[in-house]
Amino acid sequence: MTSIIIWTIQLALVPALSPLFVGVIRKIKARFQNRVGASIFQPYNDLWKLLHKDEVISEDASWVFRFAPYIIFAVTVIVGASIPLFATVFANNSLSDLLVIVYLLALSTFFLALAGMDTGSAFGGFGSSREMTVASLTEGGLIFSMLALVFAVDSANLFKISEAVSAFPLVAMMPIMLAFAGFLIAMLAETARFPFDNPATHLELTMIHEAMILEYSGKRLALVEWAAANKLLIFLALGANLFFPWGIATTVGLMPILAALGWFVIKVLLLSLLIAVLESSIAKFRFFRLPDLLFTSFILSVIAISLIIFI
Amino acid sequence: MLTTISSSTIFFISLLLFGIGAVGSLVLAKSDKWANVAGSVFAVSGSISGLVSSLSVLIKNSVFSFNFDLLAPLLSVSFRVDRLSAFFIFVISLIALVASIYSLGYVKHFYNKYNIGALGFFYNLFLAGMLMVVSAHNAIFFLVVWETMSLASFFLVIFENKEKSNLRAGYLYFIMTHIGTAFIIMAFLLLYRSTGSFDFTVIKNSMGEVSLLVKNLVFVLALIGFGTKAGIIPVHIWLPRAHSAAPTHVSALMSGVMIKTGIYMFIRIFMDMMTGIPVWWGVVVLVIGSVSSLLGVLYALTEHDIKRLLAYHSIENIGIILLGLGSSLVFWASDMKSLAVLGLVASLFHTLNHATFKALLFMGAGSVISQTHTRNMEEYGGLIKHMPQTAFFFLVGAMAISALPPFNGFFSEWATFQSLFYGIKSLSVSVQWVFLLGAGSLAFTGGLAAACFVKAFGAIFLARPRSEEAKHAKESAVTLRIAMAILAALTLVIGFFASYITSVLATVASSVRALGFAEPVFSSAAGAFSLKDGFATVSMPTILFSIVAALVLAWIVLKIINRQAKIKIERTWDCGTNLNGRMEITATGFSRSIITVFRGLLKPTKQTDVEYHDADMRYFAKSSAVHLGIEDIYLNNLYKPLQALVARLAAHVRKIQLGNLNVYVLYIFLTLFALLILLAF
């Protein structure tokens, strides 16, 4: 019985909470700009509204455009259920392998970029081109930053990483912090945040993610937006629970699970605060400066791995 | 049937069928239709018997060999099919089967233009040549069949001989393949000198007497010789040209399986014949694999010729195969045979996978070309509406080659990653960095391949048509679609049964002498493939089922929330202008940003031609054109200087060529004399 409950929590937590953290980041950014800002629950209202609207679909679009939101959303739900969120007791989940997660997310990027090209607007096409440029260069940093942890604990299972890292002495955390810096850069790129992309406007010069989804409306737009929120929470959770896995429950029980959920929310809130502060204090980079940043992420991760395997 | 007829008989029946197909299509050359039917039908039946014989070897583990001494002293027709050969016969026959079904419909558009009889002849000869290459067991005989394969494929490359560029591509292929063969001959002669035999078994058994120097030389020679066929960088320059020039079903075979014969010989020589190899061999193979995979995919991104794009991806995938093979060599040289099995299994698995999805993609491209009559991706667009089935199959292939789950490409890349990870975590500092390099290039390769196939699929099939041909394209002939459907299903099925297939491949990999039936480090149970020390696990069925389940769930939930949603079909938002095909992103535009990022490696060029109304007053342009391209650094920095050097040397050599018969007789006498003196010592 308990296992059914915690499995349900594990499956539903990411899609259920993801709009909340989008709202939180927006709220913090609004406060930085001296605005009151919308309620942190506004993204839920937006989704609900979009889900009930009719749709307009381009006459040039094919089934790829219609199908893409489903696969994008489905993938984020699967990945959200396969990463450590609050407990490490799901280690026998064969989907929680580092590479499986990364390539599943690549599957959603692949379809999103195809959907961007499908309507034949110049804007969408360039969004796809930029997205694939950034995504292909991010992959190295993303895999390698988490790979540092894999070598530190000798397992590619994300739950086992979480469990092992939480027992690490503080001294051993040095290279892991380096890998976290690499991960942070990759995370900002993957979730279309500053300095890679501006999640708040539809300005032609800056857009990556918003350009691709411009032609979506109604329930498909809701799915895409929801999936983007899921992806953000997935990365926040990975950052919080792989690199700072303190407070994660290693046993099953009401109190440990509740405490772990609390810890999870606190850690993710802190990371959200970090993103909001970053977004409020730095400018977006010029597109061709982004690769430098992404290679930096890769190099930082390589250094972290070297420190771990050579010492 | 398997019990009554031995697998060797079936193998020779298969060769016989190819022979009948070859002769038959020549005999029937008067009628294009019957020549095609004869060539294709016998190729289909030959491939089926090839499949049966290889499967019976793989399942029953019955090695067979056949020896027939000819009158010539060193040449003996000698076959030996062990598990390694059987695996390659399986891959070749599988793709040959599908390609031959494809050719039944595809060759139709050559009717009345080219000689179909010759096509059928060389096609069957090519298939028989490949089967004999992976089963030949005597170096001289091997060279004969190797040349048969190479020459038959050369004639297939120049089949469409009315186009000048095809002849040039064929000529380059002819030269490069023979340079490769020269290195191979030297490697075999060196082995002959140390072991006194051309027979593979004798060479294998007397390897202990071969000095390390000779082994190293053989390694380098074989690496260049067979690497030329496999298409490793920098001896790859023939590959994109020749593979794009050949008829599509031949391109599929060349890219899908012919280049793998190079991989086969790598394994045969390095891991089955050699003993006591140094670590640096594996390191070299790993470095070549990293470079080929990364550069191959980058060059693919710069292409807008669909078949050249696919050909560059073959270079990339050969690189990935070499990453597995290289790590296996390093593990073996470091005496970690169980890990070496993992590397070799990853490499073999990717060989199988690449054959299926690359053949699928080439066939998709051929299906598009047969409708639009161009290879230029900029002139496609919107084909998904006219050719929905081709588009679907191409999408499956694109996802498989981009290593996206749940298709087979993902699994073999995953396994290659694991063998690289094991190198990083369990070897000494001196080689760890190479594995790190390999893992890094594999990580970037995966992302870049996905970018390249978003570009390819988007430019070919999505948005609006960019040419009249694309506007009026129709779905291709039914045999073409059947062939593609088989391969598309295979990519999914192979992915689904990946863990079972690895256990078969493990028996193949551990049967090479180097690995001596070592127990592999992985196990497969209930669809899951896991490393025994619990390092990592993957279950392809779970991935497929959870994707399907999540899709169904999302669809149902949406249906419940919003029951009476209406969908309005409208024009794409166009800012008030009328969008046309020229306004959407092109293949060149799509990849330009990645090319700009890697401008240090790719050396992009940009040439602007402007024509003015008045040449003196350069204000009003009449027309302007921009040519975006990349510099061919291999041609300019390697091949042209090499060619100049050879030409200079030749000019010097010419001095002894006096045209006087007496002088030539003197040369002959002097040579004879020198040889006699040499013999005396």
Short mmCIF file of C-alpha atoms in Angstrom, two decimals, chain B residues 16-454:
data_model
loop_
_atom_site.label_atom_id
_atom_site.label_comp_id
_atom_site.label_asym_id
_atom_site.label_seq_id
_atom_site.Cartn_x
_atom_site.Cartn_y
_atom_site.Cartn_z
CA LEU B 16 25.43 -20.07 -57.31
CA LEU B 17 22.17 -18.11 -57.34
CA PHE B 18 24.07 -14.84 -57.53
CA GLY B 19 26.05 -16.33 -60.40
CA ILE B 20 22.88 -17.31 -62.23
CA GLY B 21 21.46 -13.87 -61.57
CA ALA B 22 24.57 -12.24 -63.00
CA VAL B 23 24.68 -14.35 -66.15
CA GLY B 24 20.91 -14.41 -66.49
CA SER B 25 20.53 -10.66 -66.58
CA LEU B 26 23.29 -10.44 -69.19
CA VAL B 27 21.55 -13.07 -71.31
CA LEU B 28 18.23 -11.28 -71.00
CA ALA B 29 19.81 -7.86 -71.56
CA LYS B 30 17.71 -7.35 -74.71
CA SER B 31 14.65 -6.75 -72.58
CA ASP B 32 15.12 -4.26 -69.75
CA LYS B 33 12.23 -5.66 -67.80
CA TRP B 34 13.34 -9.28 -67.86
CA ALA B 35 16.94 -8.40 -67.18
CA ASN B 36 15.82 -6.52 -64.07
CA VAL B 37 13.54 -9.33 -62.97
CA ALA B 38 16.26 -11.94 -63.42
CA GLY B 39 18.88 -9.83 -61.65
CA SER B 40 16.64 -8.96 -58.71
CA VAL B 41 14.83 -12.26 -58.23
CA PHE B 42 18.01 -14.31 -58.18
CA ALA B 43 19.58 -11.74 -55.88
CA VAL B 44 16.59 -12.08 -53.54
CA SER B 45 16.80 -15.88 -53.49
CA GLY B 46 20.58 -15.78 -53.14
CA SER B 47 20.25 -13.46 -50.17
CA ILE B 48 17.65 -15.67 -48.55
CA SER B 49 19.89 -18.71 -48.76
CA GLY B 50 22.77 -16.57 -47.46
CA LEU B 51 20.59 -15.64 -44.49
CA VAL B 52 19.64 -19.25 -43.83
CA SER B 53 23.19 -20.53 -43.97
CA SER B 54 24.54 -17.77 -41.70
CA LEU B 55 21.73 -18.26 -39.20
CA SER B 56 22.36 -21.98 -39.05
CA VAL B 57 26.04 -21.33 -38.33
CA LEU B 58 25.15 -18.78 -35.65
CA ILE B 59 22.52 -20.95 -33.98
CA LYS B 60 24.00 -24.41 -34.37
CA ASN B 61 27.54 -23.14 -34.07
CA SER B 62 28.70 -25.34 -36.93
CA VAL B 63 31.84 -23.93 -38.49
CA PHE B 64 32.32 -25.09 -42.07
CA SER B 65 35.25 -24.79 -44.41
CA PHE B 66 35.98 -25.71 -47.97
CA ASN B 67 39.31 -25.99 -49.72
CA PHE B 68 40.04 -26.46 -53.39
CA ASP B 69 43.59 -26.20 -54.70
CA LEU B 70 43.97 -24.78 -58.14
CA LEU B 71 46.83 -25.46 -60.47
CA ALA B 72 48.51 -22.20 -59.57
CA PRO B 73 50.76 -22.99 -56.61
CA LEU B 74 49.70 -20.37 -54.07
CA LEU B 75 46.13 -19.76 -55.08
CA SER B 76 43.64 -22.07 -53.49
CA VAL B 77 39.95 -21.44 -53.34
CA SER B 78 39.45 -21.61 -49.63
CA PHE B 79 36.39 -20.72 -47.61
CA ARG B 80 35.89 -20.87 -43.90
CA VAL B 81 32.75 -19.66 -42.22
CA ASP B 82 33.03 -19.32 -38.48
CA ARG B 83 30.76 -17.29 -36.24
CA LEU B 84 32.42 -13.98 -37.09
CA SER B 85 32.07 -14.63 -40.83
CA ALA B 86 28.54 -15.86 -40.33
CA PHE B 87 27.59 -12.65 -38.55
CA PHE B 88 28.86 -10.57 -41.45
CA ILE B 89 27.22 -12.90 -44.00
CA PHE B 90 24.01 -12.38 -42.06
CA VAL B 91 24.26 -8.58 -42.21
CA ILE B 92 25.22 -8.58 -45.90
CA SER B 93 22.46 -11.01 -46.88
CA LEU B 94 19.86 -9.14 -44.85
CA ILE B 95 20.52 -5.80 -46.52
CA ALA B 96 21.04 -7.48 -49.91
CA LEU B 97 17.63 -9.10 -49.59
CA VAL B 98 15.88 -5.80 -48.91
CA ALA B 99 17.92 -3.90 -51.49
CA SER B 100 17.06 -6.48 -54.13
CA ILE B 101 13.35 -6.16 -53.40
CA TYR B 102 13.82 -2.41 -53.67
CA SER B 103 15.65 -2.68 -56.97
CA LEU B 104 12.71 -4.50 -58.59
CA GLY B 105 10.80 -1.22 -58.59
CA TYR B 106 13.62 1.27 -58.41
CA VAL B 107 15.50 0.16 -61.53
CA LYS B 108 12.41 0.90 -63.63
CA HIS B 109 13.35 4.52 -64.07
CA PHE B 110 16.59 3.46 -65.79
CA TYR B 111 14.70 1.57 -68.51
CA ASN B 112 15.60 2.63 -72.04
CA LYS B 113 18.33 4.86 -70.70
CA TYR B 114 20.99 2.52 -69.43
CA ASN B 115 22.00 -1.09 -69.86
CA ILE B 116 19.94 -2.98 -67.28
CA GLY B 117 21.65 -6.28 -68.12
CA ALA B 118 25.01 -4.88 -67.08
CA LEU B 119 23.46 -3.50 -63.89
CA GLY B 120 22.09 -6.93 -62.98
CA PHE B 121 25.41 -8.57 -63.79
CA PHE B 122 27.56 -6.28 -61.68
CA TYR B 123 24.96 -6.13 -58.92
CA ASN B 124 24.94 -9.90 -58.44
CA LEU B 125 28.70 -10.05 -58.82
CA PHE B 126 29.01 -7.38 -56.15
CA LEU B 127 26.80 -9.34 -53.74
CA ALA B 128 28.67 -12.58 -54.36
CA GLY B 129 31.96 -10.70 -53.97
CA MET B 130 30.97 -9.35 -50.56
CA LEU B 131 29.87 -12.77 -49.33
CA MET B 132 33.17 -14.28 -50.46
CA VAL B 133 35.22 -11.47 -48.91
CA VAL B 134 33.90 -12.27 -45.45
CA SER B 135 34.36 -16.00 -45.92
CA ALA B 136 37.63 -16.24 -47.86
CA HIS B 137 40.36 -17.99 -45.92
CA ASN B 138 43.39 -17.59 -48.10
CA ALA B 139 45.13 -14.26 -48.65
CA ILE B 140 45.55 -14.60 -52.43
CA PHE B 141 41.99 -15.79 -52.88
CA PHE B 142 40.90 -13.03 -50.56
CA LEU B 143 42.59 -10.44 -52.77
CA VAL B 144 40.87 -11.89 -55.84
CA VAL B 145 37.41 -11.65 -54.30
CA TRP B 146 38.23 -8.29 -52.71
CA GLU B 147 39.01 -6.96 -56.18
CA THR B 148 35.87 -8.59 -57.54
CA MET B 149 33.85 -6.72 -54.96
CA SER B 150 35.68 -3.45 -55.53
CA LEU B 151 35.55 -3.58 -59.32
CA ALA B 152 31.92 -4.65 -59.43
CA SER B 153 31.05 -1.75 -57.15
CA PHE B 154 33.18 0.56 -59.30
CA PHE B 155 31.14 -0.36 -62.37
CA LEU B 156 27.97 0.20 -60.37
CA VAL B 157 29.18 3.66 -59.30
CA ILE B 158 29.70 4.69 -62.93
CA PHE B 159 26.48 3.00 -64.04
CA GLU B 160 24.76 6.30 -64.77
CA ASN B 161 27.58 7.18 -67.13
CA LYS B 162 25.81 9.99 -68.92
CA GLU B 163 26.61 12.26 -66.02
CA LYS B 164 30.16 13.53 -65.99
CA SER B 165 30.32 13.86 -62.21
CA ASN B 166 29.58 10.16 -61.77
CA LEU B 167 32.53 9.22 -63.96
CA ARG B 168 34.79 11.47 -61.91
CA ALA B 169 33.49 9.97 -58.68
CA GLY B 170 34.05 6.48 -60.07
CA TYR B 171 37.57 7.33 -61.13
CA LEU B 172 38.45 8.65 -57.68
CA TYR B 173 36.94 5.53 -56.12
CA PHE B 174 38.96 3.35 -58.49
CA ILE B 175 42.20 5.05 -57.51
CA MET B 176 41.52 5.12 -53.77
CA THR B 177 40.39 1.53 -53.58
CA HIS B 178 43.54 0.39 -55.35
CA ILE B 179 45.79 2.44 -53.13
CA GLY B 180 44.03 0.63 -50.32
CA THR B 181 44.55 -2.73 -51.98
CA ALA B 182 48.26 -1.96 -52.41
CA PHE B 183 48.56 -1.55 -48.64
CA ILE B 184 46.61 -4.75 -48.09
CA ILE B 185 48.91 -6.68 -50.44
CA MET B 186 51.93 -5.38 -48.55
CA ALA B 187 50.38 -6.46 -45.25
CA PHE B 188 49.75 -10.00 -46.55
CA LEU B 189 53.22 -10.24 -48.10
CA LEU B 190 54.75 -9.27 -44.78
CA LEU B 191 52.72 -11.95 -43.04
CA TYR B 192 53.72 -14.44 -45.72
CA ARG B 193 57.38 -13.60 -45.19
CA SER B 194 57.14 -14.32 -41.46
CA THR B 195 54.80 -17.29 -41.53
CA GLY B 196 55.42 -18.84 -44.94
CA SER B 197 51.78 -19.18 -45.82
CA PHE B 198 48.85 -17.35 -47.27
CA ASP B 199 46.39 -19.57 -45.50
CA PHE B 200 44.66 -17.71 -42.69
CA THR B 201 44.73 -20.68 -40.32
CA VAL B 202 48.45 -21.21 -40.82
CA ILE B 203 49.13 -17.51 -40.40
CA LYS B 204 47.04 -17.56 -37.24
CA ASN B 205 48.79 -20.57 -35.78
CA SER B 206 52.31 -19.38 -36.51
CA MET B 207 51.71 -15.88 -35.19
CA GLY B 208 54.01 -16.63 -32.28
CA GLU B 209 57.03 -16.51 -34.59
CA VAL B 210 56.17 -13.09 -35.95
CA SER B 211 58.25 -10.29 -34.48
CA LEU B 212 56.62 -7.26 -32.91
CA LEU B 213 58.03 -5.00 -35.59
CA VAL B 214 56.33 -6.99 -38.34
CA LYS B 215 53.11 -7.03 -36.36
CA ASN B 216 53.23 -3.28 -35.97
CA LEU B 217 53.90 -2.83 -39.67
CA VAL B 218 51.04 -5.14 -40.57
CA PHE B 219 48.80 -3.17 -38.22
CA VAL B 220 49.61 0.14 -39.87
CA LEU B 221 49.33 -1.26 -43.40
CA ALA B 222 46.04 -3.03 -42.70
CA LEU B 223 44.69 0.05 -40.94
CA ILE B 224 45.33 2.19 -44.00
CA GLY B 225 44.35 -0.49 -46.52
CA PHE B 226 41.11 -1.63 -44.96
CA GLY B 227 40.49 1.81 -43.49
CA THR B 228 40.30 3.17 -47.03
CA LYS B 229 37.43 0.80 -47.72
CA ALA B 230 35.79 1.56 -44.38
CA GLY B 231 36.06 5.29 -45.03
CA ILE B 232 38.00 6.52 -42.01
CA ILE B 233 39.18 10.12 -42.10
CA PRO B 234 41.44 11.18 -43.92
CA VAL B 235 41.23 8.38 -46.50
CA HIS B 236 37.49 8.90 -46.86
CA ILE B 237 37.44 11.31 -49.80
CA TRP B 238 36.09 8.77 -52.30
CA LEU B 239 33.20 7.76 -50.09
CA PRO B 240 30.75 10.70 -50.28
CA ARG B 241 31.33 11.02 -54.02
CA ALA B 242 31.04 7.36 -54.93
CA HIS B 243 28.14 6.54 -52.61
CA SER B 244 26.09 9.39 -53.98
CA ALA B 245 26.84 8.51 -57.60
CA ALA B 246 25.74 4.88 -57.45
CA PRO B 247 22.10 3.83 -58.02
CA THR B 248 20.27 4.02 -54.70
CA HIS B 249 19.96 0.32 -53.89
CA VAL B 250 23.70 0.04 -54.52
CA SER B 251 24.40 3.09 -52.33
CA ALA B 252 22.42 1.40 -49.60
CA LEU B 253 24.59 -1.69 -49.93
CA MET B 254 27.85 0.21 -50.21
CA SER B 255 27.13 2.42 -47.22
CA GLY B 256 25.28 -0.19 -45.25
CA VAL B 257 27.50 -3.22 -45.71
CA MET B 258 30.41 -2.89 -48.12
CA ILE B 259 32.34 -0.51 -45.90
CA LYS B 260 31.80 -3.01 -43.06
CA THR B 261 34.00 -5.52 -44.87
CA GLY B 262 36.83 -3.22 -43.80
CA ILE B 263 35.66 -3.57 -40.20
CA TYR B 264 35.44 -7.35 -40.66
CA MET B 265 39.05 -7.54 -41.75
CA PHE B 266 40.12 -5.31 -38.85
CA ILE B 267 38.58 -7.81 -36.47
CA ARG B 268 39.84 -10.81 -38.44
CA ILE B 269 43.44 -9.64 -38.53
CA PHE B 270 43.79 -7.70 -35.28
CA MET B 271 41.74 -9.92 -33.01
CA ASP B 272 41.60 -13.33 -34.64
CA MET B 273 45.07 -13.68 -36.16
CA MET B 274 47.24 -11.50 -33.97
CA THR B 275 48.47 -12.31 -30.51
CA GLY B 276 50.22 -10.21 -27.91
CA ILE B 277 49.35 -6.83 -29.35
CA PRO B 278 50.59 -3.58 -27.83
CA VAL B 279 48.15 -1.14 -26.22
CA TRP B 280 48.83 1.65 -28.67
CA TRP B 281 46.97 -0.14 -31.46
CA GLY B 282 43.73 0.28 -29.62
CA VAL B 283 44.63 3.85 -28.74
CA VAL B 284 45.19 4.65 -32.42
CA VAL B 285 41.90 3.02 -33.40
CA LEU B 286 40.10 4.98 -30.67
CA VAL B 287 41.58 8.27 -31.82
CA ILE B 288 40.67 7.52 -35.44
CA GLY B 289 37.17 6.57 -34.30
CA SER B 290 36.74 9.81 -32.34
CA VAL B 291 37.98 11.96 -35.20
CA SER B 292 35.98 10.14 -37.87
CA SER B 293 32.76 10.22 -35.90
CA LEU B 294 32.94 13.90 -35.00
CA LEU B 295 34.21 15.17 -38.35
CA GLY B 296 31.92 12.84 -40.29
CA VAL B 297 28.82 14.32 -38.70
CA LEU B 298 30.11 17.88 -39.08
CA TYR B 299 30.71 17.36 -42.79
CA ALA B 300 27.28 15.79 -43.09
CA LEU B 301 25.84 19.00 -41.65
CA THR B 302 27.44 21.04 -44.41
CA GLU B 303 25.82 18.98 -47.18
CA HIS B 304 22.63 19.72 -49.02
CA ASP B 305 22.99 16.80 -51.43
CA ILE B 306 20.88 14.16 -49.69
CA LYS B 307 22.98 11.16 -50.67
CA ARG B 308 26.28 12.84 -49.83
CA LEU B 309 24.81 13.79 -46.45
CA LEU B 310 23.99 10.15 -45.81
CA ALA B 311 27.41 9.07 -47.03
CA TYR B 312 29.11 11.38 -44.52
CA HIS B 313 26.98 9.82 -41.83
CA SER B 314 28.49 6.49 -42.80
CA ILE B 315 31.87 7.92 -41.93
CA GLU B 316 30.46 9.05 -38.60
CA ASN B 317 29.04 5.61 -37.88
CA ILE B 318 32.22 3.84 -38.90
CA GLY B 319 33.82 6.10 -36.31
CA ILE B 320 31.36 4.89 -33.67
CA ILE B 321 32.02 1.27 -34.65
CA LEU B 322 35.75 1.92 -34.30
CA LEU B 323 35.20 3.40 -30.83
CA GLY B 324 33.82 0.04 -29.74
CA LEU B 325 36.52 -1.90 -31.58
CA GLY B 326 39.30 0.34 -30.29
CA SER B 327 38.20 0.00 -26.70
CA SER B 328 38.03 -3.75 -27.20
CA LEU B 329 41.62 -3.77 -28.49
CA VAL B 330 42.82 -1.75 -25.51
CA PHE B 331 41.02 -4.02 -23.05
CA TRP B 332 42.46 -7.10 -24.70
CA ALA B 333 45.98 -5.66 -24.73
CA SER B 334 45.51 -4.85 -21.03
CA ASP B 335 44.38 -8.42 -20.44
CA MET B 336 40.78 -7.60 -19.57
CA LYS B 337 39.07 -10.00 -21.91
CA SER B 338 35.63 -9.80 -20.34
CA LEU B 339 35.55 -6.07 -20.97
CA ALA B 340 36.94 -6.59 -24.47
CA VAL B 341 33.85 -8.68 -25.22
CA LEU B 342 31.69 -5.68 -24.27
CA GLY B 343 33.57 -3.38 -26.65
CA LEU B 344 33.44 -5.84 -29.52
CA VAL B 345 29.75 -6.57 -28.96
CA ALA B 346 29.00 -2.84 -29.03
CA SER B 347 30.97 -2.56 -32.24
CA LEU B 348 29.26 -5.53 -33.92
CA PHE B 349 25.86 -4.37 -32.76
CA HIS B 350 26.42 -0.97 -34.25
CA THR B 351 27.55 -2.65 -37.47
CA LEU B 352 24.20 -4.43 -37.68
CA ASN B 353 22.24 -1.35 -36.69
CA HIS B 354 24.00 1.00 -39.02
CA ALA B 355 23.39 -1.42 -41.89
CA THR B 356 19.64 -1.40 -41.23
CA PHE B 357 19.02 2.29 -40.70
CA LYS B 358 21.51 3.53 -43.26
CA ALA B 359 20.02 1.28 -45.94
CA LEU B 360 16.58 2.51 -44.87
CA LEU B 361 17.63 6.15 -45.16
CA PHE B 362 19.26 5.64 -48.54
CA MET B 363 16.13 3.93 -49.78
CA GLY B 364 14.01 6.79 -48.49
CA ALA B 365 16.29 9.22 -50.28
CA GLY B 366 16.11 7.12 -53.45
CA SER B 367 12.35 7.06 -53.25
CA VAL B 368 12.34 10.87 -53.05
CA ILE B 369 14.89 11.18 -55.86
CA SER B 370 12.84 8.90 -58.11
CA GLN B 371 9.99 11.42 -57.81
CA THR B 372 11.86 14.73 -57.86
CA HIS B 373 14.83 13.81 -60.07
CA THR B 374 17.29 15.79 -58.02
CA ARG B 375 19.56 15.12 -55.06
CA ASN B 376 19.51 18.74 -53.94
CA MET B 377 17.58 19.03 -50.69
CA GLU B 378 16.87 22.71 -51.34
CA GLU B 379 14.52 21.68 -54.12
CA TYR B 380 12.37 19.44 -51.95
CA GLY B 381 10.00 20.52 -49.19
CA GLY B 382 6.53 19.49 -48.14
CA LEU B 383 6.92 15.95 -49.45
CA ILE B 384 5.28 14.46 -46.36
CA LYS B 385 1.92 15.32 -47.89
CA HIS B 386 2.65 13.66 -51.21
CA MET B 387 4.74 10.74 -49.98
CA PRO B 388 3.44 10.06 -46.46
CA GLN B 389 4.75 6.51 -46.22
CA THR B 390 8.22 7.33 -47.47
CA ALA B 391 8.25 10.23 -45.00
CA PHE B 392 7.28 7.98 -42.13
CA PHE B 393 9.95 5.39 -42.93
CA PHE B 394 12.58 8.08 -43.34
CA LEU B 395 11.59 9.54 -39.98
CA VAL B 396 12.07 6.15 -38.34
CA GLY B 397 15.50 5.88 -39.93
CA ALA B 398 16.37 9.42 -38.89
CA MET B 399 15.43 8.70 -35.28
CA ALA B 400 17.37 5.45 -35.28
CA ILE B 401 20.55 7.03 -36.63
CA SER B 402 20.23 9.94 -34.18
CA ALA B 403 20.36 7.33 -31.41
CA LEU B 404 16.92 8.22 -30.11
CA PRO B 405 15.09 5.62 -28.04
CA PRO B 406 13.28 3.27 -28.58
CA PHE B 407 15.07 2.42 -31.85
CA ASN B 408 18.12 0.23 -32.32
CA GLY B 409 20.68 3.01 -32.82
CA PHE B 410 20.19 4.10 -29.24
CA PHE B 411 21.11 0.72 -27.84
CA SER B 412 24.38 0.29 -29.69
CA GLU B 413 25.47 3.83 -28.87
CA TRP B 414 24.56 3.18 -25.26
CA ALA B 415 26.66 0.01 -25.28
CA THR B 416 29.56 1.85 -26.93
CA PHE B 417 29.32 4.50 -24.21
CA GLN B 418 29.46 1.81 -21.55
CA SER B 419 32.61 0.27 -22.96
CA LEU B 420 34.21 3.73 -23.06
CA PHE B 421 33.08 4.39 -19.47
CA TYR B 422 34.67 1.16 -18.34
CA GLY B 423 37.90 2.27 -19.97
CA ILE B 424 37.75 5.52 -18.05
CA LYS B 425 37.10 3.88 -14.73
CA SER B 426 39.24 0.78 -14.86
CA LEU B 427 42.37 1.52 -16.88
CA SER B 428 45.59 3.34 -16.08
CA VAL B 429 46.14 7.06 -16.53
CA SER B 430 48.11 6.59 -19.75
CA VAL B 431 45.06 5.42 -21.71
CA GLN B 432 42.19 6.89 -19.70
CA TRP B 433 42.42 10.15 -21.62
CA VAL B 434 41.74 8.41 -24.95
CA PHE B 435 38.56 6.89 -23.59
CA LEU B 436 37.58 10.30 -22.24
CA LEU B 437 38.19 11.74 -25.69
CA GLY B 438 36.13 8.97 -27.26
CA ALA B 439 33.24 9.48 -24.84
CA GLY B 440 33.35 13.24 -25.43
CA SER B 441 33.27 12.93 -29.19
CA LEU B 442 30.51 10.33 -28.99
CA ALA B 443 28.44 12.67 -26.80
CA PHE B 444 28.79 15.55 -29.26
CA THR B 445 28.29 13.24 -32.23
CA GLY B 446 24.91 12.13 -30.91
CA GLY B 447 23.66 15.70 -30.57
CA LEU B 448 25.03 16.81 -33.92
CA ALA B 449 23.55 13.79 -35.70
CA ALA B 450 20.14 14.69 -34.29
CA ALA B 451 20.61 18.26 -35.53
CA CYS B 452 21.59 16.99 -38.96
CA PHE B 453 18.55 14.78 -39.26
CA VAL B 454 16.17 17.47 -38.05
#
